[in-house]
Coordinates of C-alpha atoms in Angstrom, one line a residue:
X208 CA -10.1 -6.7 -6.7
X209 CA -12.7 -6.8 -9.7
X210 CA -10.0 -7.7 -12.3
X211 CA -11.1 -4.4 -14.4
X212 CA -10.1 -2.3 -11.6
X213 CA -7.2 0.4 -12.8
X214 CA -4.7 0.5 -10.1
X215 CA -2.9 4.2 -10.1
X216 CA 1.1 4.7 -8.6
X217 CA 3.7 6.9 -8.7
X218 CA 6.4 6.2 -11.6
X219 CA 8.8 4.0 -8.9
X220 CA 5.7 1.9 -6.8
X221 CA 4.8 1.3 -10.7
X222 CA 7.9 -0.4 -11.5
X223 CA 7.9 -2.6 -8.4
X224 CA 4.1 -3.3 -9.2
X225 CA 4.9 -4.3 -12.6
X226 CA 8.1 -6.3 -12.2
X227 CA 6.0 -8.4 -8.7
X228 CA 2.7 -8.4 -11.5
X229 CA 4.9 -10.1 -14.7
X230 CA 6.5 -12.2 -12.0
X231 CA 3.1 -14.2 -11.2
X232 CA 1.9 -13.8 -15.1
X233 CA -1.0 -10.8 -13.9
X234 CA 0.3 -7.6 -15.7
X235 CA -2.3 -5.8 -17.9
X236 CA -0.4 -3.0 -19.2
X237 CA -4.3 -1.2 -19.4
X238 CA -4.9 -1.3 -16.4
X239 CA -1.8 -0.1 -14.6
X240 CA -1.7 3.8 -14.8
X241 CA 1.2 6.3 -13.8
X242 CA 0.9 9.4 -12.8
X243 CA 2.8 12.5 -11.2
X244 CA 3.1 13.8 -7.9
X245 CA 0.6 16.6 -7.5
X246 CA -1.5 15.7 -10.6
X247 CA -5.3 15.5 -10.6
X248 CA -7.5 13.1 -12.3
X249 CA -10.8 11.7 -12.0
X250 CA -11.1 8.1 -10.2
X251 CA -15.3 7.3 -10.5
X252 CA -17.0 10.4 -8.5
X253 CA -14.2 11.7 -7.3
X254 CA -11.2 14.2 -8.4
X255 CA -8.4 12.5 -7.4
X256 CA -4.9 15.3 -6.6
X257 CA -2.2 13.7 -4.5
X258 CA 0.3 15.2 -2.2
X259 CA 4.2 14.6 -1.6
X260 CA 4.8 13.7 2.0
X261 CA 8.1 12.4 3.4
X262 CA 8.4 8.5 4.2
X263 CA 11.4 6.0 4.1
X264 CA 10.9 5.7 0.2
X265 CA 10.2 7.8 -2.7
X266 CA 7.6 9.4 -4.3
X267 CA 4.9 8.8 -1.3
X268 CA 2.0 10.3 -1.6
X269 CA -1.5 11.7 0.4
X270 CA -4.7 11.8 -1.5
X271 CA -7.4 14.5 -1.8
X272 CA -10.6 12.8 -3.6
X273 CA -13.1 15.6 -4.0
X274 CA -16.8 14.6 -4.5
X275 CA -20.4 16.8 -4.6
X276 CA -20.7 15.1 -1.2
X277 CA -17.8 16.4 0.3
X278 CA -13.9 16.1 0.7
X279 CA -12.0 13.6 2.2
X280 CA -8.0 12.8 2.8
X281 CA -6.0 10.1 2.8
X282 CA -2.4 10.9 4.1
X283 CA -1.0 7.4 3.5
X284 CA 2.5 6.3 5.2
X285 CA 3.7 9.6 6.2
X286 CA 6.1 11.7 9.0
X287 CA 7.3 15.3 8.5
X288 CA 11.1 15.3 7.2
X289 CA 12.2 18.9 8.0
X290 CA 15.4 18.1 6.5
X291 CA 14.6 15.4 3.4
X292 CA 18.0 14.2 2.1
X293 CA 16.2 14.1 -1.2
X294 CA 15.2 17.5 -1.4
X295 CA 11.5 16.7 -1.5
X296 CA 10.0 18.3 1.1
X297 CA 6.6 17.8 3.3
X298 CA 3.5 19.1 1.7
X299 CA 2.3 21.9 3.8
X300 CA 1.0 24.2 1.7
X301 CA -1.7 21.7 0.2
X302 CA -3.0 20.6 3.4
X303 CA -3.3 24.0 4.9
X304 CA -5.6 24.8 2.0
X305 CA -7.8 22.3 2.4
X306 CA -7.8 23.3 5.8
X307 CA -9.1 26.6 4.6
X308 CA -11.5 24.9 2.3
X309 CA -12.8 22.3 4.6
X310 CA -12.9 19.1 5.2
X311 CA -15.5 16.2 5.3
X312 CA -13.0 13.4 6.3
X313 CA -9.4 12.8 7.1
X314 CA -8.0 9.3 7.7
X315 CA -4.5 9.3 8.8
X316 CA -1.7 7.2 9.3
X317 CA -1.5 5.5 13.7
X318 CA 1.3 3.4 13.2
X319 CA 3.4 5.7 15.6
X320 CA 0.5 7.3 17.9
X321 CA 1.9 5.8 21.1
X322 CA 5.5 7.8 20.5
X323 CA 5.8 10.9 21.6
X324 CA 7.7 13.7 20.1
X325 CA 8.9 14.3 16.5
X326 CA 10.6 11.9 14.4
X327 CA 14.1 12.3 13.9
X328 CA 16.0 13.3 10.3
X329 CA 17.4 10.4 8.1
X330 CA 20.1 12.8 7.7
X331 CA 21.2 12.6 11.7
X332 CA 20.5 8.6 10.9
X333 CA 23.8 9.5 8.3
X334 CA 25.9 11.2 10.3
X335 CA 25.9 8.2 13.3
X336 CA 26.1 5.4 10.5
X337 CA 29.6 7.2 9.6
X338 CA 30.1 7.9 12.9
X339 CA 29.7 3.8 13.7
X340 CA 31.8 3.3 10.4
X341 CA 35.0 5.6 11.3
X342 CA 34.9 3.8 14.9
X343 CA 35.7 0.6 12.6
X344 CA 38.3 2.1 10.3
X345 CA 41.2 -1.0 9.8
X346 CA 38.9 -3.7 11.9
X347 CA 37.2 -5.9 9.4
X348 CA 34.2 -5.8 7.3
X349 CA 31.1 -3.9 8.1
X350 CA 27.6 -5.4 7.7
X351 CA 24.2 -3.3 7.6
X352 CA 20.8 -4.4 7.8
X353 CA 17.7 -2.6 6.6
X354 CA 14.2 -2.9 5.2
X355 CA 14.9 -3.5 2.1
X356 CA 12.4 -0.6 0.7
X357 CA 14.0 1.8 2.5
X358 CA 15.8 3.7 -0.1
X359 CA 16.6 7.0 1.6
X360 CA 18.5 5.0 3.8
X361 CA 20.6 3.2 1.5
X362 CA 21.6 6.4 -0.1
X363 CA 22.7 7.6 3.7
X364 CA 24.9 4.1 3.9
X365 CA 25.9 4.8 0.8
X366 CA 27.3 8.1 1.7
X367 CA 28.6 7.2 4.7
X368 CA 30.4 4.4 3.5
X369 CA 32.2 7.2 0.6
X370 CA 33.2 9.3 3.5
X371 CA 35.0 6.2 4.8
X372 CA 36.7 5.0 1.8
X373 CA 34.3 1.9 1.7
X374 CA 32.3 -0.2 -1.1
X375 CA 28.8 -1.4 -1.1
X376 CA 28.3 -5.0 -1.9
X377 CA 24.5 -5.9 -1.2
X378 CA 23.7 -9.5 0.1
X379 CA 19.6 -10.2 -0.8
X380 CA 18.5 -9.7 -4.4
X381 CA 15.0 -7.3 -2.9
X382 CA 17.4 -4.7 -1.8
X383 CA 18.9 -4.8 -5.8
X384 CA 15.5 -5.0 -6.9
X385 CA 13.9 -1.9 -5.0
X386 CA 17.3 0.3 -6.0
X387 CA 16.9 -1.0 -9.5
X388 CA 12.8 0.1 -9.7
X389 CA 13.8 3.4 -7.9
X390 CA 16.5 4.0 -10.9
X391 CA 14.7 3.2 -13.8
X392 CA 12.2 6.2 -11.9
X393 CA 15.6 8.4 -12.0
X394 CA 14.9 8.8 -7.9
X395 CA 18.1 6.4 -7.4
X396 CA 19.7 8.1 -4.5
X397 CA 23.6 6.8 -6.2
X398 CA 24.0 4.6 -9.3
X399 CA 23.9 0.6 -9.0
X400 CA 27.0 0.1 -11.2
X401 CA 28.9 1.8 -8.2
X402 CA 28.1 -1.7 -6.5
X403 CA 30.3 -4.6 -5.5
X404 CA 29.1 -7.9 -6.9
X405 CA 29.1 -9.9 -3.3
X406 CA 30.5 -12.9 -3.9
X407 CA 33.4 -11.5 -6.0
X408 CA 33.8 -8.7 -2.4
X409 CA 34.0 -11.8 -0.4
X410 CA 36.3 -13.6 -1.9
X411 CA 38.8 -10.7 -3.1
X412 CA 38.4 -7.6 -1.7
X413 CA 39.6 -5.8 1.1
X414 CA 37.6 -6.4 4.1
X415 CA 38.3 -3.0 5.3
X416 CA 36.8 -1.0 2.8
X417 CA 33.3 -3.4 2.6
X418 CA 30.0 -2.9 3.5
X419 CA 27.8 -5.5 2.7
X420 CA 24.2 -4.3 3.0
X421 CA 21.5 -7.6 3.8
X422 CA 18.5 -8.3 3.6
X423 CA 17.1 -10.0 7.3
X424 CA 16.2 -7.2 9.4
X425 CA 13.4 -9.1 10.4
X426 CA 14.6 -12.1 11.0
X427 CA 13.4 -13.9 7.7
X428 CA 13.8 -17.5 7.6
X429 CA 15.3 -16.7 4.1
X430 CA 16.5 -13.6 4.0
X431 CA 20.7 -13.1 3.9
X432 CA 21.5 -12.2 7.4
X433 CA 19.4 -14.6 9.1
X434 CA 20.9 -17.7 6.4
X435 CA 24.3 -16.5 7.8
X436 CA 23.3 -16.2 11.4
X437 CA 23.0 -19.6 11.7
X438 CA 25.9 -20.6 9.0
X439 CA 23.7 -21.9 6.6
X440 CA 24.7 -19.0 3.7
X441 CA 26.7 -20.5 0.9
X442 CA 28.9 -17.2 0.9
X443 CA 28.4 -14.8 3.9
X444 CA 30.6 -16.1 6.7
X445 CA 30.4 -14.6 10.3
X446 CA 33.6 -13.4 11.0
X447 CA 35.0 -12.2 14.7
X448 CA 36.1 -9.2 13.5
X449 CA 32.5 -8.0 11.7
X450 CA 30.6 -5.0 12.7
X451 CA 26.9 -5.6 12.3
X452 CA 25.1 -2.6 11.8
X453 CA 21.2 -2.9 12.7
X454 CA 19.9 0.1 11.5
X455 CA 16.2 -1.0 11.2
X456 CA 13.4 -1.5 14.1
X457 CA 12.2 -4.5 15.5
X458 CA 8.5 -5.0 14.4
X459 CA 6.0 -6.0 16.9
X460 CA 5.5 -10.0 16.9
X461 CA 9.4 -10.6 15.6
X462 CA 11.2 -9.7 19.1
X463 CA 12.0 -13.4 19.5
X464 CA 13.3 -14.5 16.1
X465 CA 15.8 -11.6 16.0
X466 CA 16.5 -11.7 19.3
X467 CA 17.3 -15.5 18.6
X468 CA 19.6 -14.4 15.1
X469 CA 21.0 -11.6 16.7
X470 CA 22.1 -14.2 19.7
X471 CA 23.4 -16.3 17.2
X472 CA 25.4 -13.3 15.2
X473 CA 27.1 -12.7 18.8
X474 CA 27.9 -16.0 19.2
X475 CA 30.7 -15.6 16.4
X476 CA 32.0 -13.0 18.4
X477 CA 31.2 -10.3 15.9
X478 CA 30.7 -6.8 17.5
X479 CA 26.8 -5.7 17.2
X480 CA 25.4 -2.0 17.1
X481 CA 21.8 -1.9 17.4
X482 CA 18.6 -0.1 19.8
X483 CA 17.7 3.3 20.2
X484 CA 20.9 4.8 21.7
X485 CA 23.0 4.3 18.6
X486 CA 20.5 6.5 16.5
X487 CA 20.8 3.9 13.7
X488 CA 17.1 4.1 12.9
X489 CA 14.2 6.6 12.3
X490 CA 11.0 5.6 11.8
X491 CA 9.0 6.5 8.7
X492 CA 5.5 6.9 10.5
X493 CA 4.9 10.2 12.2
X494 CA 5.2 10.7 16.1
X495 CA 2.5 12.2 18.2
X496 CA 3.6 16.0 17.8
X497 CA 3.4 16.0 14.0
X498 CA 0.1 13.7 13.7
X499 CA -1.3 16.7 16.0
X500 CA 0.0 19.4 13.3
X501 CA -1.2 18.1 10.5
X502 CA -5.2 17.7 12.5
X503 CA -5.4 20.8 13.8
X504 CA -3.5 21.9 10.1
X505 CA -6.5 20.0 8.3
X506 CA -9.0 20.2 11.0
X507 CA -11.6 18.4 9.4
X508 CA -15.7 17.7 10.4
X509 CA -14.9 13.9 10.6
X510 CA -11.6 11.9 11.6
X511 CA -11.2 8.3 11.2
X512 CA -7.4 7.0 12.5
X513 CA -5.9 3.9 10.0
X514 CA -3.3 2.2 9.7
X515 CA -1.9 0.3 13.1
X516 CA -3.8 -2.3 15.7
X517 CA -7.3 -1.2 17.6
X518 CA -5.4 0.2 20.5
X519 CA -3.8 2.9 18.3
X520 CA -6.5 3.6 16.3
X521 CA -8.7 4.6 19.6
X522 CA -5.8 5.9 21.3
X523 CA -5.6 8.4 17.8
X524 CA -9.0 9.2 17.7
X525 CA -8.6 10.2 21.9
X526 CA -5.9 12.4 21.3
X527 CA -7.4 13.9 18.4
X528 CA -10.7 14.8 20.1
X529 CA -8.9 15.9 23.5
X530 CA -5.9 17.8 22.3
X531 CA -6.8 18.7 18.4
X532 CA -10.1 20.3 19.2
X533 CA -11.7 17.2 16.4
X534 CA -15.3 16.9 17.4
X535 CA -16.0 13.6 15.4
X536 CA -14.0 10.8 15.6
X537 CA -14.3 7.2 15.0
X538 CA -12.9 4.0 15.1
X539 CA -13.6 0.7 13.1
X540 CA -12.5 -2.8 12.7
X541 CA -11.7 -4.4 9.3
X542 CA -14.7 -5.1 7.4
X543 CA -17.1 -2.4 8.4
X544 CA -18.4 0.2 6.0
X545 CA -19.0 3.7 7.6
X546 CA -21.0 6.4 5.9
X547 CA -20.1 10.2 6.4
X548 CA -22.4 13.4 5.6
X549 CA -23.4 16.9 6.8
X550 CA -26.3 17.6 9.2
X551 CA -29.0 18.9 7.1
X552 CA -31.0 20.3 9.6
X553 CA -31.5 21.0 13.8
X554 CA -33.6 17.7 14.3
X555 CA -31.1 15.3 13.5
X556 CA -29.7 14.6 16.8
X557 CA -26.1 16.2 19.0
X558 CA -24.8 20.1 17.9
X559 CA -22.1 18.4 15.9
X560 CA -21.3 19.8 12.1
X561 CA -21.4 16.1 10.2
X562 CA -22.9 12.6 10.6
X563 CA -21.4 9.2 10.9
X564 CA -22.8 5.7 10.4
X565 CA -21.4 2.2 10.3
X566 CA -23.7 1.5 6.8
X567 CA -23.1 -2.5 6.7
X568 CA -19.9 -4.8 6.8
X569 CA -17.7 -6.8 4.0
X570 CA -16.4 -10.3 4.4
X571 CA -13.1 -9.9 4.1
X572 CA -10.7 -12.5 2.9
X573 CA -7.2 -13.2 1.3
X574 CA -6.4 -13.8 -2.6
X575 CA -3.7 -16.3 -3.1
X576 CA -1.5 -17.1 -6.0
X577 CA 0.1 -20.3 -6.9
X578 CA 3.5 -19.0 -8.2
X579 CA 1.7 -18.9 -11.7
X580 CA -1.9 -17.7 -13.2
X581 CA -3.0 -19.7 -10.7
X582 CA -4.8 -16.9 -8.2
X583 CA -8.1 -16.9 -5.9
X584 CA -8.8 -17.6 -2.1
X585 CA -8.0 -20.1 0.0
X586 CA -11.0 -22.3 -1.0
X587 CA -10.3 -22.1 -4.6
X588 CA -6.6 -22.5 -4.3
X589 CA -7.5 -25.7 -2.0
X590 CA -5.2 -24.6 0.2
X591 CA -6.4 -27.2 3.0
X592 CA -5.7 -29.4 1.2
X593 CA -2.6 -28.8 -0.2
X594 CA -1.4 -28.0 3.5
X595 CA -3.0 -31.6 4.7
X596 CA -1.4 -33.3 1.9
X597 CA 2.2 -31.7 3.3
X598 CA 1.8 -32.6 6.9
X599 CA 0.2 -36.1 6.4
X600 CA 0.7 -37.5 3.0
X601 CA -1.0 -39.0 0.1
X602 CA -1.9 -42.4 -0.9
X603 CA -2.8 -43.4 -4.7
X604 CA -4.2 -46.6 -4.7
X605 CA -5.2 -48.8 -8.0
X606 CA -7.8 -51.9 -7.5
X607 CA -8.0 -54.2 -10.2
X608 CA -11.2 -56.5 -9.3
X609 CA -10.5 -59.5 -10.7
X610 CA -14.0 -62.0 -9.8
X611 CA -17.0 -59.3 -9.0
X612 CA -20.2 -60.5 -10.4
X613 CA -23.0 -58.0 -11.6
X614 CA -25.7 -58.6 -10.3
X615 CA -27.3 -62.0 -8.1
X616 CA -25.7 -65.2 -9.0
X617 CA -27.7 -67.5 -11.6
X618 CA -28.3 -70.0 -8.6
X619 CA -29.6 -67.1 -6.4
X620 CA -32.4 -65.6 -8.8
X621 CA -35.9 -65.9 -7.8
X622 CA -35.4 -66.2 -4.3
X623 CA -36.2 -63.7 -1.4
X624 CA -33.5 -61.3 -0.9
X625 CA -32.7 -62.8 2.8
X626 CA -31.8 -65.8 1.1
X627 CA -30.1 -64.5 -2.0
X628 CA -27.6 -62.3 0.6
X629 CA -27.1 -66.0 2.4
X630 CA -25.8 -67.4 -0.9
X631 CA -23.9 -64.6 -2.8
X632 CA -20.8 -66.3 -2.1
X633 CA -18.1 -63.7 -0.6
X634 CA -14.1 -63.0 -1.4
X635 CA -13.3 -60.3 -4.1
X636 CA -9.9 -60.7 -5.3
X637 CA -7.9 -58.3 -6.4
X638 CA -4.5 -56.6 -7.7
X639 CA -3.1 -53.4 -5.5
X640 CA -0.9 -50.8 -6.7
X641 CA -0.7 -48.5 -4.2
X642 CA 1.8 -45.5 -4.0
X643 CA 2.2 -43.4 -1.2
X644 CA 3.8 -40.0 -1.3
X645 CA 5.2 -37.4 1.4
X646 CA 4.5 -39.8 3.6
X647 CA 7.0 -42.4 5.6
X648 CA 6.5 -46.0 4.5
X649 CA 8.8 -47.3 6.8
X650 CA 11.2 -49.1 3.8
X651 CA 8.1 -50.6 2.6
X652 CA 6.5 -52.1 5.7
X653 CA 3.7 -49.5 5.4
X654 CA 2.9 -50.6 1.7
X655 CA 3.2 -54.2 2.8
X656 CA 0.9 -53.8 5.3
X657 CA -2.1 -51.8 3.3
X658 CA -1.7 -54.3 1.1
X659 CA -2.6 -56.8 4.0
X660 CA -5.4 -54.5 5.3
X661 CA -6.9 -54.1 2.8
X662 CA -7.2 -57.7 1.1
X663 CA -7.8 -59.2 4.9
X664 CA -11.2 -56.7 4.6
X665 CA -12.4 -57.7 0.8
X666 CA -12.6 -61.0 1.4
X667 CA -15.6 -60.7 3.6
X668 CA -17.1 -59.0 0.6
X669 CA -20.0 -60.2 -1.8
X670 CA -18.6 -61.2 -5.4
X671 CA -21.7 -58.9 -6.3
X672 CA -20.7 -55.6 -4.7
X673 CA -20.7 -52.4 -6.6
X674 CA -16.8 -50.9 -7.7
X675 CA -17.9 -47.8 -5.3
X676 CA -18.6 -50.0 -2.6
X677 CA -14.9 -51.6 -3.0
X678 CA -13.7 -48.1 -3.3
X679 CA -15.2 -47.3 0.0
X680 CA -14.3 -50.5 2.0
X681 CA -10.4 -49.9 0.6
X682 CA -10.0 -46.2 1.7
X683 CA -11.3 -47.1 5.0
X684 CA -8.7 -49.7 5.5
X685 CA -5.9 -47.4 4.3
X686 CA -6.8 -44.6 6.6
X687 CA -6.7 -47.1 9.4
X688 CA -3.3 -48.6 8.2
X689 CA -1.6 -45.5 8.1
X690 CA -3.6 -44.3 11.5
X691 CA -2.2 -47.6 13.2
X692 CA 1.0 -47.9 11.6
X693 CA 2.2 -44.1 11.9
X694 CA -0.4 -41.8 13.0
X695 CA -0.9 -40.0 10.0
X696 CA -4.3 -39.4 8.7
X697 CA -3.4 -38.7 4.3
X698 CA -5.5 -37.8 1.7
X699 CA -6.3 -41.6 0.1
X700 CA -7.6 -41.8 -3.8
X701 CA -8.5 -44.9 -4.4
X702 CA -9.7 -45.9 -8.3
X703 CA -11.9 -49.5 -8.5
X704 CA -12.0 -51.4 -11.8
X705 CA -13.4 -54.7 -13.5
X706 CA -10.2 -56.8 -14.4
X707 CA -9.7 -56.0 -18.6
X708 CA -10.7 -52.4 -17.8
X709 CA -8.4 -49.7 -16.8
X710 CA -4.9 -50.7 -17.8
X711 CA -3.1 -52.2 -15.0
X712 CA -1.7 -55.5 -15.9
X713 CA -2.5 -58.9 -13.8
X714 CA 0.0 -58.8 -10.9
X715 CA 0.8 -57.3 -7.4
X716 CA 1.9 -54.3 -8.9
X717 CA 2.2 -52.7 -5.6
X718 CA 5.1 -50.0 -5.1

């Protein structure tokens, strides 16, 4: 984004915005604006009014923006909660009048299309996490997995673990940091100093009446559960007597590394309650039944399905225009720009009510940061080569040049060039430093041999040639060291100077 853009959220989002923003030195106090659920305000040519609908975290919102040109909305990440154990309830009402009003576009959430049904409550999601709990009662420690965003479901763990005389220790510092962002909004579904600190629960506290909530769901190379898994966490221990509690769902493309930690977590002998029959899990993206309400709820002129891979999106936009009575629908790929209006009159072509186009395509591509002000995309941030620098190494290299001539020797002036190159006597002789970095020197047999290489090489040089010339000849035969010596291809700087000039002092040097 232009770096003038304002960026508008929700009192919680805000506080995780801000806290990730200070973190890599990009907040702008200006240009981060909060705002209420429900409010309006102008963004450009639009009014902007947003709408509560039920997700897995607080405070979610849909967007209305209202222009001259017509209406469109946005539902975001959204299901219908019928029973919200936060007591913030599904946004009907708004959506049925802009159903009344009409409108020109509504882009809504796919994730979920190929489910059928409803989504079930977070508060049946409760009642089998106690369930699972009780079962346990006098057996050990309980651990629980999650997306660590998923607040609603903390609060159920939470509750759950009250009703069976248990304490919450969490094991991940996101899961502290999204509780923490969601209290400072006052949406905190229980207060954080009701929290064990983990290692002291480890060490001292009863096992029976633990729950350690981790990060890991996911199977993150870093993240808590995963670390323990395969006994590399400096204080969670797998023990035989555990109950892990996988109340999460397995995201498409991560089957095999939790299959893999999970695998390993039953390898301690640890008893393991995860897939759809324990009920430990609802989804926070709506199923087919309520993405149907809310189209034929809005019914608008134009649909365009977001949010989830091409397959969904068509598969959307099909049951939309088959069983929601939509007449236009459409489907895009990332990077293409589509243009919506009314028909203005009977010769534009088709009976429809609105117009679509595709109007041109963006290049899309991703902004990086460096862990400080450092941000821009991959080019800028050189990420090639800071990648090729990891996998093959780097090579510094220092020439001191201690006999190059400029220019023909006195003896050589005034004849034909032919001759002149026959006579330029030949051998430059130099001092090496070279230093080679993430990159394995063999106990300095790989130094030892550039050094070879390269010296081998200059003496078949002319006194008389030019310090980029040397420079050339010397990268060449450290790329071809390395190549021969360990098959690694690094990125090789190599700085040429007159003896005298540059600082290195007469000697090998090399290191």
């Amino acid at each position: 984004l232009d770096p003038a853009t304002p960026i508008y959220a929700t009192k919680f989002v805000m506080n995780l915005v801000e806290r990730r923003m200070k973190e890599y030195n990009l907040w702008q106090p200006h240009r981060f604006k909060t705002f209420e659920v429900g409010s309006k305000f102008p963004v450009g040519p639009f009014e902007l009014e947003s709408f509560r609908v039920t997700h897995s975290i607080p405070d979610c919102i849909g967007c209305i923006l209202r222009s001259e040109s017509g209406t469109i909305v946005h539902t975001g990440d959204w299901r219908i909660e019928e029973k919200p154990v936060d007591g913030d309830e599904f946004d009907r009402a708004t959506l049925e009048k802009i159903g009344q009003e009409g409108a020109t576009l509504l882009m809504s959430d796919s994730t979920n299309v190929l489910s059928p049904g409803r989504t079930t409550s977070e508060s049946d999601v409760g009642v089998a996490l106690a369930n699972r709990m009780a079962q346990h009662h006098g057996k050990g420690r309980i651990i629980a997995t999650q997306f660590a965003s998923n607040i609603n479901r903390l609060g159920m763990l939470k509750k759950a673990a009250d009703a069976c005389g248990r304490k919450l220790a969490f094991a991940g510092p996101s899961i502290a940091q999204y509780l923490d962002a969601c209290n400072k909004a006052g949406r905190a579904p229980f207060d954080p100093s009701e929290l064990l600190d983990i290692e002291e629960a480890i060490e001292g506290y009863d096992s029976n009446k633990l729950v350690i909530v981790t990060t890991g769901s996911q199977a993150e190379p870093r993240a808590a559960l995963n670390l323990a898994a395969f006994g590399a966490s400096p204080f969670l221990k797998i023990q035989p007597e555990d109950l892990i509690l996988y109340s999460a769902k397995v995201i498409p493309g991560n089957e095999s590394r939790v299959m893999k930690m999970m695998n390993n977590l039953a390898g301690y002998g640890c008893e393991i309650a995860m897939g759809r029959g324990e009920n430990l899990h609802t989804s926070g993206h709506a199923y087919q039944e309520e993405q149907k309400e809310i189209l034929k709820m809005v019914n608008p002129d134009n649909f365009l399905p977001v949010h989830g891979e091409y397959a969904f999106l068509q598969h959307h936009a099909n049951m939309a225009e088959q069983e929601c009575g939509i007449r236009n629908t459409n489907v895009i790929r990332n990077g293409q720009m589509i243009g919506f209006g009314a028909k203005r009159n009977g010769k534009q072509v088709g009976d429809l009510g609105s117009l679509s186009k595709v109007v041109g395509n963006v290049k899309l591509f991703s902004f990086y940061n460096d862990g400080g002000k450092g941000t821009g995309t991959s080019e800028q941030m050189q990420l090639y080569e800071r990648i090729k620098i990891a996998q093959e190494g780097i090579v510094f290299t220092n020439v001191e040049v201690k006999n190059r001539v400029q220019g023909p020797p006195a003896q050589a002036r005034g004849k034909t060039r032919a001759s002149r190159q026959r006579e330029v006597p030949t051998g430059i002789q130099v001092n090496l430093r070279i230093t080679a970095r993430a990159l394995w020197i063999d106990e300095g047999r790989l130094i030892s041999e550039m050094n070879r290489f390269v010296k081998t090489r200059l003496r078949d040089m002319p006194v008389t040639s030019s310090l980029n010339e040397i420079e050339k000849v010397v990268s060449e035969e450290l790329r071809r060291c390395c190549k021969s010596h360990n098959n690694k291809r690094p990125e090789v700087i190599v700085m040429a100077h007159d003896a005298g000039v540059g600082g290195m002092s007469s000697g090998s040097g090399d290191g």
